PDB file of C-alpha atoms in Angstrom:
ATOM      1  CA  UNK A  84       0.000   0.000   0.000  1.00  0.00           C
ATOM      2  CA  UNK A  85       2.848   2.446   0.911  1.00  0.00           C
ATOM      3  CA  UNK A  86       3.923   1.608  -2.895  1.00  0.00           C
ATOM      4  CA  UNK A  87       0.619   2.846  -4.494  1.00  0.00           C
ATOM      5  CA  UNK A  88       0.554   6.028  -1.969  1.00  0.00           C
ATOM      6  CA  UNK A  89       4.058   7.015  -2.540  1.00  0.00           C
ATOM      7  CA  UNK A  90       3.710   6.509  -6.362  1.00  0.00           C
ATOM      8  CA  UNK A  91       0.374   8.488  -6.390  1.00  0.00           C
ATOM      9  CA  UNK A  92       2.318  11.301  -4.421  1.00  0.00           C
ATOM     10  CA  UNK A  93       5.309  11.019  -6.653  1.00  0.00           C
ATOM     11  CA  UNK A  94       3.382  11.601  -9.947  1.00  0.00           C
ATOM     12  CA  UNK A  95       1.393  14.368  -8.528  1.00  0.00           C
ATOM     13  CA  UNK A  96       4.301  16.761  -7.257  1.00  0.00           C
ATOM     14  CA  UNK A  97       5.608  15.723 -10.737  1.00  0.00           C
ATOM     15  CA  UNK A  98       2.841  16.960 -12.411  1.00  0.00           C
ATOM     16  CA  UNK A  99       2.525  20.196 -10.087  1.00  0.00           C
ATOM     17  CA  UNK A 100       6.450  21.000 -10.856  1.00  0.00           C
ATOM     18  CA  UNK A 101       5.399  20.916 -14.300  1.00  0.00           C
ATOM     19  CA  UNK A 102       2.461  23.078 -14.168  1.00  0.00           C
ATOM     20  CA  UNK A 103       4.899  25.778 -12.670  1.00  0.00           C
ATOM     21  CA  UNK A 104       7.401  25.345 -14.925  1.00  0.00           C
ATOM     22  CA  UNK A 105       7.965  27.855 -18.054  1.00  0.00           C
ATOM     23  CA  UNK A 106       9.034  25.297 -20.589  1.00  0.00           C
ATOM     24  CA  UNK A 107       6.750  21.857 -20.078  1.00  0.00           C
ATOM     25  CA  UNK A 108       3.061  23.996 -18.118  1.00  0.00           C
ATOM     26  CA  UNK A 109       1.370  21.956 -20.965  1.00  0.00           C
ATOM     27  CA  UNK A 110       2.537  18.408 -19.543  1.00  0.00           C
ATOM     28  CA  UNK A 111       0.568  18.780 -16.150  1.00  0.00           C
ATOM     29  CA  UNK A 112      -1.490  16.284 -16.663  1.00  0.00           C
ATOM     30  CA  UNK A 113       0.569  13.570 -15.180  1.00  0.00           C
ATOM     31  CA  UNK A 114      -0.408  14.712 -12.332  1.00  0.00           C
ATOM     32  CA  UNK A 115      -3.814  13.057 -12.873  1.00  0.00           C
ATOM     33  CA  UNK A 116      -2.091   9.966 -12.993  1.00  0.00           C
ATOM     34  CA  UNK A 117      -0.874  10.733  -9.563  1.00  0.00           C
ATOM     35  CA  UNK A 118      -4.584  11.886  -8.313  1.00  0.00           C
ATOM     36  CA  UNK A 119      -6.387   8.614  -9.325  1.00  0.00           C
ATOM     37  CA  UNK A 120      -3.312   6.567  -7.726  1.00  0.00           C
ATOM     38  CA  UNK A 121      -4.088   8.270  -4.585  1.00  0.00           C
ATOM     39  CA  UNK A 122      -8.549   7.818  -5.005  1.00  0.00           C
ATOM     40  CA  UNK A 123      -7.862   4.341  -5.686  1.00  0.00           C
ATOM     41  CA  UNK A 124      -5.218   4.044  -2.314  1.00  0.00           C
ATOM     42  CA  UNK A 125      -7.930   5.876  -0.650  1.00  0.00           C
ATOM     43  CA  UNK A 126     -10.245   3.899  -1.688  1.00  0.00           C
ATOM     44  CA  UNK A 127      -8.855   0.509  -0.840  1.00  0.00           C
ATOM     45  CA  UNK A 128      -7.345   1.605   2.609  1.00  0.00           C
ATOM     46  CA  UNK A 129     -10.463   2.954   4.119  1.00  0.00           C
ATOM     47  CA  UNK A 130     -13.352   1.435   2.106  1.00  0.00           C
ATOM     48  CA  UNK A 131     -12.051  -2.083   1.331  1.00  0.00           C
ATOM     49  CA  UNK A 132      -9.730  -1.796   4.300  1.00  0.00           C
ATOM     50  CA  UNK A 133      -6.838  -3.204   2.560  1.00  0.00           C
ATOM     51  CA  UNK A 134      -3.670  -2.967   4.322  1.00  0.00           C
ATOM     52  CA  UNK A 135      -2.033  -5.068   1.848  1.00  0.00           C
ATOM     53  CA  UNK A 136      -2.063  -5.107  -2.119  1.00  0.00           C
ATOM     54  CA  UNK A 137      -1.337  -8.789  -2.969  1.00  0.00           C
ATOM     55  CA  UNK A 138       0.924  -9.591  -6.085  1.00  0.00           C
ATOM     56  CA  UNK A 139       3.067 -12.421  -7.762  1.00  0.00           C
ATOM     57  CA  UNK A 140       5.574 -10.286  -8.513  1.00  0.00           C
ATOM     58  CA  UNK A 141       9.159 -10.879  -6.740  1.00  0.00           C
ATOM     59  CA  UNK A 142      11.103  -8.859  -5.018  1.00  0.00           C
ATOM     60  CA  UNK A 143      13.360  -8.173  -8.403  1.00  0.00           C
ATOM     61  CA  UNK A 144      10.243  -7.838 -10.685  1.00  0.00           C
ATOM     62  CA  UNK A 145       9.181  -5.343  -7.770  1.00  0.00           C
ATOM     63  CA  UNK A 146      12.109  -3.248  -8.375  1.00  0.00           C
ATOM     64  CA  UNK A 147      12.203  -3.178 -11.897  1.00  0.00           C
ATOM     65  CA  UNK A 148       8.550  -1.728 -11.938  1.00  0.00           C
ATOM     66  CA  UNK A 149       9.482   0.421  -9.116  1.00  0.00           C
ATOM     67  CA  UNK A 150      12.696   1.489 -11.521  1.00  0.00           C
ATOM     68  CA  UNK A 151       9.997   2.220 -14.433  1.00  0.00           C
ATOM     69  CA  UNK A 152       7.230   4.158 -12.691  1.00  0.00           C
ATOM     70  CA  UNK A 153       9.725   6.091 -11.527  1.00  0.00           C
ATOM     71  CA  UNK A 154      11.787   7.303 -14.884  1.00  0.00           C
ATOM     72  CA  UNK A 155       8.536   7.217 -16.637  1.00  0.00           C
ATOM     73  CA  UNK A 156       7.299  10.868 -16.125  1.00  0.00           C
ATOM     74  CA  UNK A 157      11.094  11.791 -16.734  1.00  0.00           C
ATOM     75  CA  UNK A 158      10.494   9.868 -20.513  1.00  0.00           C
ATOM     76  CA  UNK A 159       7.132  11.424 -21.208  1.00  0.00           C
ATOM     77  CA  UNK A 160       8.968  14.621 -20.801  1.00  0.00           C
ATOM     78  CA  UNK A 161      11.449  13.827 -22.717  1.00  0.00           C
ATOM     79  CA  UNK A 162       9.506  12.375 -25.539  1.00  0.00           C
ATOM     80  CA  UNK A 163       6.734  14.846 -25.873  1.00  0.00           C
ATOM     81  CA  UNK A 164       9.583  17.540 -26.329  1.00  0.00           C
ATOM     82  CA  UNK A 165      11.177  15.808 -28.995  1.00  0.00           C
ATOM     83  CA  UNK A 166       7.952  15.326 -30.974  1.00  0.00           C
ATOM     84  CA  UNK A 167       6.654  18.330 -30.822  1.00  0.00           C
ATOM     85  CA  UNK A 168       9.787  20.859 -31.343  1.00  0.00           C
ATOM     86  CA  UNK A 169      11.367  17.532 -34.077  1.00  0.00           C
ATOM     87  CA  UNK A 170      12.799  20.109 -36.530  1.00  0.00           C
ATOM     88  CA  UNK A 171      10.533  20.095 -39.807  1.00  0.00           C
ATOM     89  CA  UNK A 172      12.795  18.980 -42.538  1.00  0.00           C
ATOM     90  CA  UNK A 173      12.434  20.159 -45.949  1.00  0.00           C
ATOM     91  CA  UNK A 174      14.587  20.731 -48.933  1.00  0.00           C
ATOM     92  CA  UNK A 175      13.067  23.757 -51.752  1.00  0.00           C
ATOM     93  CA  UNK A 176      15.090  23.626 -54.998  1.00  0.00           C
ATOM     94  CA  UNK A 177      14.745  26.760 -56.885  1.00  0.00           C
ATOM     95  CA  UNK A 178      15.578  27.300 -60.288  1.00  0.00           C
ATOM     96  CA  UNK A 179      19.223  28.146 -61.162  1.00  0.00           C
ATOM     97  CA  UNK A 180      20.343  31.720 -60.376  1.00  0.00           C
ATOM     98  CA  UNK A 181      16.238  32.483 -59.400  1.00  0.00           C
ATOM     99  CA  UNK A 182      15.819  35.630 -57.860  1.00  0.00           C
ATOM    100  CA  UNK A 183      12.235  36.732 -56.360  1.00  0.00           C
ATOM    101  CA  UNK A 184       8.803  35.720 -54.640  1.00  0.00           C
ATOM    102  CA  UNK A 185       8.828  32.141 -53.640  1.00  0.00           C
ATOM    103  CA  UNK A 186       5.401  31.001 -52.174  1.00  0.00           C
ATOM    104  CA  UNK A 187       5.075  27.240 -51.215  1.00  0.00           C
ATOM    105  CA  UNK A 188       1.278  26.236 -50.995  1.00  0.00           C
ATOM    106  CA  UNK A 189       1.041  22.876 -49.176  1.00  0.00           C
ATOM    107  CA  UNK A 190      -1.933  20.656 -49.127  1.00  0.00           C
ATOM    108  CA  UNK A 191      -2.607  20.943 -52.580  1.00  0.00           C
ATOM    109  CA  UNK A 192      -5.156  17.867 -54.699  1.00  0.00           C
ATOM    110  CA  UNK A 193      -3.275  18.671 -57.781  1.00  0.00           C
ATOM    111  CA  UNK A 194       0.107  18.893 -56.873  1.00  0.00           C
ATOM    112  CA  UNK A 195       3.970  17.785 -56.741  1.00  0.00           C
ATOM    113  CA  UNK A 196       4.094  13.769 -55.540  1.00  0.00           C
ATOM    114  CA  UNK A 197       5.456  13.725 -52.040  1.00  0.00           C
ATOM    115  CA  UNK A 198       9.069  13.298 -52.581  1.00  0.00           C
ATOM    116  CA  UNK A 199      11.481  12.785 -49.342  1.00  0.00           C
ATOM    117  CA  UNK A 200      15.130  12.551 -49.621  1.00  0.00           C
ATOM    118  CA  UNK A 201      18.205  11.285 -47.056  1.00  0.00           C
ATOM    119  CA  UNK A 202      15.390   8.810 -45.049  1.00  0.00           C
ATOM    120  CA  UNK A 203      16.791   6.512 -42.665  1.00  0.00           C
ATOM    121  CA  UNK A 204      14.507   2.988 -42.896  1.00  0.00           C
ATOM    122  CA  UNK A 205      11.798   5.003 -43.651  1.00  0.00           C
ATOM    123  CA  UNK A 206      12.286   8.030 -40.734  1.00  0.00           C
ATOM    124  CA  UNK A 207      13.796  11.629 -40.414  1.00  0.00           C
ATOM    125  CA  UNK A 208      13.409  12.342 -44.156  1.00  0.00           C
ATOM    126  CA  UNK A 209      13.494  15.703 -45.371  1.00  0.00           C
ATOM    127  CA  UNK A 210      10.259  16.836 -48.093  1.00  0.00           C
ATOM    128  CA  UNK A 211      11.716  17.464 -51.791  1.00  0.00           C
ATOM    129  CA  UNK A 212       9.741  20.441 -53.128  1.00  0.00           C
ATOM    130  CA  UNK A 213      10.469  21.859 -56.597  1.00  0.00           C
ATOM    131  CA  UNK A 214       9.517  25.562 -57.046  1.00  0.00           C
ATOM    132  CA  UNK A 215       8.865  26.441 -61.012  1.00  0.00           C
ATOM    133  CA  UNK A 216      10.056  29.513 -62.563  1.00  0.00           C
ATOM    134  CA  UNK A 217       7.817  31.766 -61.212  1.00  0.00           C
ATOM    135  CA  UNK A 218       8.752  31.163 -58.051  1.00  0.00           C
ATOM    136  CA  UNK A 219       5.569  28.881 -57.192  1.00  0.00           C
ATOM    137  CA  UNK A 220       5.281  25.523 -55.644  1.00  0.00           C
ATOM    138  CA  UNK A 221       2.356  23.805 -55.005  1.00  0.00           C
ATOM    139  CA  UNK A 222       2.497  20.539 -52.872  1.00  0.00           C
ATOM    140  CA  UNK A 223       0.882  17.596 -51.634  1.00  0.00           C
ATOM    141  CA  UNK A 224       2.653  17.727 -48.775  1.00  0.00           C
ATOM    142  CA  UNK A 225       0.747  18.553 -45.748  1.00  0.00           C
ATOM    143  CA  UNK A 226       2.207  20.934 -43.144  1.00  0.00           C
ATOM    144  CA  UNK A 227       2.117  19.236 -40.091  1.00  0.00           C
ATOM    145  CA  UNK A 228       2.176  21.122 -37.044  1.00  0.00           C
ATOM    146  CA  UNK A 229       3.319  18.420 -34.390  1.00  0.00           C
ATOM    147  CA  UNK A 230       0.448  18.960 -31.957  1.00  0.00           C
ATOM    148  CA  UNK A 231      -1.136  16.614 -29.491  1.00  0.00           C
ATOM    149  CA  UNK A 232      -4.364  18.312 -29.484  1.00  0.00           C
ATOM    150  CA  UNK A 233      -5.138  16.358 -25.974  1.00  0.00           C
ATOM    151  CA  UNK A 234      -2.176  18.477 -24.189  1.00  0.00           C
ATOM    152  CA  UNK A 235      -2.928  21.921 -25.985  1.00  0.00           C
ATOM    153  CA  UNK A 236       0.682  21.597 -27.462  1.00  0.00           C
ATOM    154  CA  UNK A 237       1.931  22.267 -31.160  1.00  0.00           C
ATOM    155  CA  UNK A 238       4.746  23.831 -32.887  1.00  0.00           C
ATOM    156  CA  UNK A 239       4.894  27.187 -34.084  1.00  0.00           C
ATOM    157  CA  UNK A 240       8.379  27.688 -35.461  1.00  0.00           C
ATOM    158  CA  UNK A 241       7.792  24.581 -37.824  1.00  0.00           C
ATOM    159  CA  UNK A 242      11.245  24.849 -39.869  1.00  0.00           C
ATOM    160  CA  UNK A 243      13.731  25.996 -37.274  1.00  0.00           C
ATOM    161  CA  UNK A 244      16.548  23.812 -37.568  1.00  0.00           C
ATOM    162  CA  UNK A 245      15.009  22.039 -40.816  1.00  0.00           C
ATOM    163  CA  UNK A 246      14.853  23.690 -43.414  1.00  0.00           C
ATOM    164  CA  UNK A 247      17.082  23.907 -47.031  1.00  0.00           C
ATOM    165  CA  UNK A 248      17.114  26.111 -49.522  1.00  0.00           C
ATOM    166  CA  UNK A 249      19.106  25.367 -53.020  1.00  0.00           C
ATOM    167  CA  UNK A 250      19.573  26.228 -56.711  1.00  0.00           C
ATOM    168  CA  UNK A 251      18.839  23.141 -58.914  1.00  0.00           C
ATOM    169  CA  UNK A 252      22.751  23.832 -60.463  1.00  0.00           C
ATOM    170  CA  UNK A 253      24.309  23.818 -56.905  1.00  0.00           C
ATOM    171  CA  UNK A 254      22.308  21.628 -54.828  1.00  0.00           C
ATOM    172  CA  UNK A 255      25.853  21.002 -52.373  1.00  0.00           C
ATOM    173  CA  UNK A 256      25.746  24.609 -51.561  1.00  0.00           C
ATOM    174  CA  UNK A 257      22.712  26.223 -49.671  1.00  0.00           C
ATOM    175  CA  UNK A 258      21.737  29.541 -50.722  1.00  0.00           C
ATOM    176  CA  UNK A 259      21.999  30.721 -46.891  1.00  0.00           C
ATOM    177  CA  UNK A 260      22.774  28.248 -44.383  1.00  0.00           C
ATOM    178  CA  UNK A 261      20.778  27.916 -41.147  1.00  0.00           C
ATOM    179  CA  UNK A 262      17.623  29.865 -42.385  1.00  0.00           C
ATOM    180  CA  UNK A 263      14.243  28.916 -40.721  1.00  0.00           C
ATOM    181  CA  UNK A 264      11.620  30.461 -42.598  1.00  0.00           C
ATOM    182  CA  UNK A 265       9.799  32.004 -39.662  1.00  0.00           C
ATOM    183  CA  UNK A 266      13.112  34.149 -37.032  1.00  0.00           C
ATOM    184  CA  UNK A 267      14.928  36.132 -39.071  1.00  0.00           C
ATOM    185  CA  UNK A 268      14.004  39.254 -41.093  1.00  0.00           C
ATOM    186  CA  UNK A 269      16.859  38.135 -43.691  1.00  0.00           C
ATOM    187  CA  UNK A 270      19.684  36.027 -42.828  1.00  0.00           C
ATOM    188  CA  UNK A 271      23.071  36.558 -43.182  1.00  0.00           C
ATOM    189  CA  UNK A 272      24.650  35.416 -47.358  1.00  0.00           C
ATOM    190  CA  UNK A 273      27.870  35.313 -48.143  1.00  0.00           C
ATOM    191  CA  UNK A 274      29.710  38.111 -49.914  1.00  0.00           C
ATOM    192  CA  UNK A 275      28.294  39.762 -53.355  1.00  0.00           C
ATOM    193  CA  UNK A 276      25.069  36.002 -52.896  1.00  0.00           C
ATOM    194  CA  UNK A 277      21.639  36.145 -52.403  1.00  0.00           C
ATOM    195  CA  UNK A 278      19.570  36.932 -48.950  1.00  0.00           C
ATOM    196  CA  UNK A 279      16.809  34.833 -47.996  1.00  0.00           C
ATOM    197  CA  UNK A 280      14.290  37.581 -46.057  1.00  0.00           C
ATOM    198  CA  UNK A 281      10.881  36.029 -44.453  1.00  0.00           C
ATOM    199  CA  UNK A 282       7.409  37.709 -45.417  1.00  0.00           C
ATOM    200  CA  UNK A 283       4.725  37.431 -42.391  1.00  0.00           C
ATOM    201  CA  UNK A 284       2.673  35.142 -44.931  1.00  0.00           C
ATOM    202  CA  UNK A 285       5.123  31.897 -43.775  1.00  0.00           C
ATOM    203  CA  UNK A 286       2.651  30.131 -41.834  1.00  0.00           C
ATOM    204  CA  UNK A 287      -0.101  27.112 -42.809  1.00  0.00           C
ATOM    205  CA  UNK A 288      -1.341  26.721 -45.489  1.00  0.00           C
ATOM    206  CA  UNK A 289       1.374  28.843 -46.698  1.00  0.00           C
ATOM    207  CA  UNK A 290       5.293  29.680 -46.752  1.00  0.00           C
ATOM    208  CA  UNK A 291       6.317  32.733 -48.959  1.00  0.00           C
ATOM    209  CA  UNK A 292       9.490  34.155 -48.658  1.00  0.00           C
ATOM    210  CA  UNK A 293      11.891  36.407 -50.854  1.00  0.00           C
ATOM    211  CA  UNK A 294      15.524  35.335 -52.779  1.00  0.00           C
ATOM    212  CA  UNK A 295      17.307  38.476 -53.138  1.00  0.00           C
ATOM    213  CA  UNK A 296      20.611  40.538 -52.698  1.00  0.00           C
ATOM    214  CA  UNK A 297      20.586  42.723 -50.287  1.00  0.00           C
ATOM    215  CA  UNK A 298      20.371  46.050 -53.080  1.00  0.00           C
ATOM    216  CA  UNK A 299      17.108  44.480 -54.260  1.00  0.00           C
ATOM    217  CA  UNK A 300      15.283  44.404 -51.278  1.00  0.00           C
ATOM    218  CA  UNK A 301      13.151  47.484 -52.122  1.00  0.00           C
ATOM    219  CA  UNK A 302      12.185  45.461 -55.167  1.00  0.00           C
ATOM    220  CA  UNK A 303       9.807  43.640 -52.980  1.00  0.00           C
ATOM    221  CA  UNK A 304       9.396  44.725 -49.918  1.00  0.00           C
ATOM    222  CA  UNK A 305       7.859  48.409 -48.441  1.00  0.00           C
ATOM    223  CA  UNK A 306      10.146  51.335 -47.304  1.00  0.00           C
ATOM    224  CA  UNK A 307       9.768  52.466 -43.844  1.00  0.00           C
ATOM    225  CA  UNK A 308       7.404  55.615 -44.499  1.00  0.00           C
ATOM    226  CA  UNK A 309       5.361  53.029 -46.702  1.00  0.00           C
ATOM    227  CA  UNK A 310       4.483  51.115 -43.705  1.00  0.00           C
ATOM    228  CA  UNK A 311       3.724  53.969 -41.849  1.00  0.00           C
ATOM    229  CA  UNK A 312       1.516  55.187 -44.156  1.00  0.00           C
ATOM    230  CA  UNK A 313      -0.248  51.084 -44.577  1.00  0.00           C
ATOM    231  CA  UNK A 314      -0.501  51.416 -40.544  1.00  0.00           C
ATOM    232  CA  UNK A 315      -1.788  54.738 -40.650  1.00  0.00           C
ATOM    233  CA  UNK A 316      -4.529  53.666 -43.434  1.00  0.00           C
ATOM    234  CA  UNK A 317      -5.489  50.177 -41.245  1.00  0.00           C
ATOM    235  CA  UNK A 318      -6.104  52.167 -38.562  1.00  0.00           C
ATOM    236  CA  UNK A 319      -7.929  54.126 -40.383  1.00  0.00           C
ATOM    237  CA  UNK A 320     -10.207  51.282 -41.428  1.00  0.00           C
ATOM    238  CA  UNK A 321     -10.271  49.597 -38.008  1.00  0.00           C
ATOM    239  CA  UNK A 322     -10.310  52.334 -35.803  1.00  0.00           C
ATOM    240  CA  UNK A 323     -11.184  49.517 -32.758  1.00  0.00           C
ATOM    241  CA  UNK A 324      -8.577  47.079 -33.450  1.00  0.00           C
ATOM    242  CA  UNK A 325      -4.802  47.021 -32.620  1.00  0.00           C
ATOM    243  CA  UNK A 326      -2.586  47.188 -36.009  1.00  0.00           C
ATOM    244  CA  UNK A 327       0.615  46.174 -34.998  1.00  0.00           C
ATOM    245  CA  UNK A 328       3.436  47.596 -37.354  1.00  0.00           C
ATOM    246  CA  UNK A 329       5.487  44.951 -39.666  1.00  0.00           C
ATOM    247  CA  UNK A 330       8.813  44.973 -39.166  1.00  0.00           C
ATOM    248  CA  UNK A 331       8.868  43.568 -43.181  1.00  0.00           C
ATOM    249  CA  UNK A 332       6.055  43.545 -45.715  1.00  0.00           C
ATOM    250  CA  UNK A 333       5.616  42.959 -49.398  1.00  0.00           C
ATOM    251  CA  UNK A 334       4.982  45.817 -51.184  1.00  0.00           C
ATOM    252  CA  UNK A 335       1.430  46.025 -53.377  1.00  0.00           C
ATOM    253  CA  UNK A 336       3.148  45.203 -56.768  1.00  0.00           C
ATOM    254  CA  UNK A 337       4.231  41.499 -55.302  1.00  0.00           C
ATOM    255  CA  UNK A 338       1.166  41.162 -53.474  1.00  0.00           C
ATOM    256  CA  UNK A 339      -1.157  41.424 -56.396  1.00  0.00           C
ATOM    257  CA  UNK A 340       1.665  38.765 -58.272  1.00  0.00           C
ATOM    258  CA  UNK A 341       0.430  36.139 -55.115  1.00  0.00           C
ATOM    259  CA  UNK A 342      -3.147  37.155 -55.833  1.00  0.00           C
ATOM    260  CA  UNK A 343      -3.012  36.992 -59.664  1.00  0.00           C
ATOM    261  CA  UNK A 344      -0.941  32.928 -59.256  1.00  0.00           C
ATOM    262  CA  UNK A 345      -3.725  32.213 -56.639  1.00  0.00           C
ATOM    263  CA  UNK A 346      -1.080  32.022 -53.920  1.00  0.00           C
ATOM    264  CA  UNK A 347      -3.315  34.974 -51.772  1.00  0.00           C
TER     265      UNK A 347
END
């Protein structure tokens, strides 16, 4: 009995430290676990009056299941984490030397096969997605999120960590190396190359981003006193609503190119 109480107790706390936490508040429910351990200890101490829960385990079996309920909330942790923030993998292979809007539309009926590349047995493959020459790719690939809907829990930055960018002429050298699609405003190139700068239209069913030397940015994106004057015309429109200023966003001539492919 003192095994089923102290278990109960142990999964509880567990779940409370969890609650508190910053990182893993989500995870709490183990702590349930813990509460109907301690009903059903309740329960059989002073309903049933039970002093002793009979079992044909031995003393080794004993401490082997002692060993596992007591790692077990450690390996829920562990493997929640890792499915939820797995890195999303995908490889985009743009035309040679392409320069421009690139707008990925996933979930598509009529679309590129899905394609993986570098799959181990079967596991942590990376999506192939080919992006035609005007800079649109449409997919059958479905954006996955990584959520356990049960939990409350999903990914938000889906490609941090995962994601490839290449010209079909150099696919050994990525355009810029460690770019995520959803942090940076534009990430770093090397000397006289191409930037890769996010748009805020990168999330489901969408990804849209811009390939681009630094000098052409303007090509694509609004100035500074354009946004101001876009903020100061939404607020205009929604005098109620909080309009919270861009730091980046694609100027009308590129947004009416998303709108006239069917991207927007």
């Amino acid at each position: 009995m003192k095994r089923l109480r102290n278990t109960g107790i142990y999964y509880l706390f567990f779940g409370v430290l969890l609650a508190l936490s910053f990182v893993f508040t989500n995870l709490w429910p183990i702590a349930i676990v813990g509460f109907l351990l301690l009903i059903l200890f309740f329960i059989l101490k002073y309903i049933f009056r039970k002093s002793v829960v009979q079992t044909s385990l031995n003393k080794r079996k004993l401490q082997l299941s002692d060993f596992f309920l007591i790692i077990f909330p450690f390996i829920y942790v562990i493997l929640i984490s890792w499915y939820v923030w797995r890195p999303y993998r995908q490889t985009i292979i743009l035309p040679n030397s392409y320069e421009g809007i690139v707008a990925i539309k996933y979930d598509e009926i009529k679309a590129q096969n899905e394609i993986w590349t570098n799959t181990f047995f079967g596991l942590c493959g990376s999506r192939l997605i080919k992006v035609d020459t005007s800079g649109v790719a449409r997919t059958s690939f479905k954006f996955h999120n990584n959520s356990i809907p049960i939990l409350g829990i999903k990914q938000l930055n889906y490609n941090r960590g995962g994601l490839k960018i290449y010209h079909e002429n150099n696919l050994d050298d990525e355009i810029v190396e460690g770019f995520d699609g959803t942090w940076f405003v534009g990430a770093s190139a090397k000397e006289g190359g191409k930037q890769i700068y996010s748009t805020n239209y990168s999330y489901y069913p969408l990804m849209i981003f811009v390939v681009a030397p630094p000098e052409n940015y303007f090509d694509y994106f609004m100035t500074e006193k354009e946004i101001e004057i876009w903020v100061a015309e939404e607020k205009k429109k929604h005098p109620n609503s909080y309009i919270e200023r861009p730091i980046t966003k694609l100027n009308a001539k590129n947004i009416e190119f998303l709108r006239s492919v069917g991207i927007l």
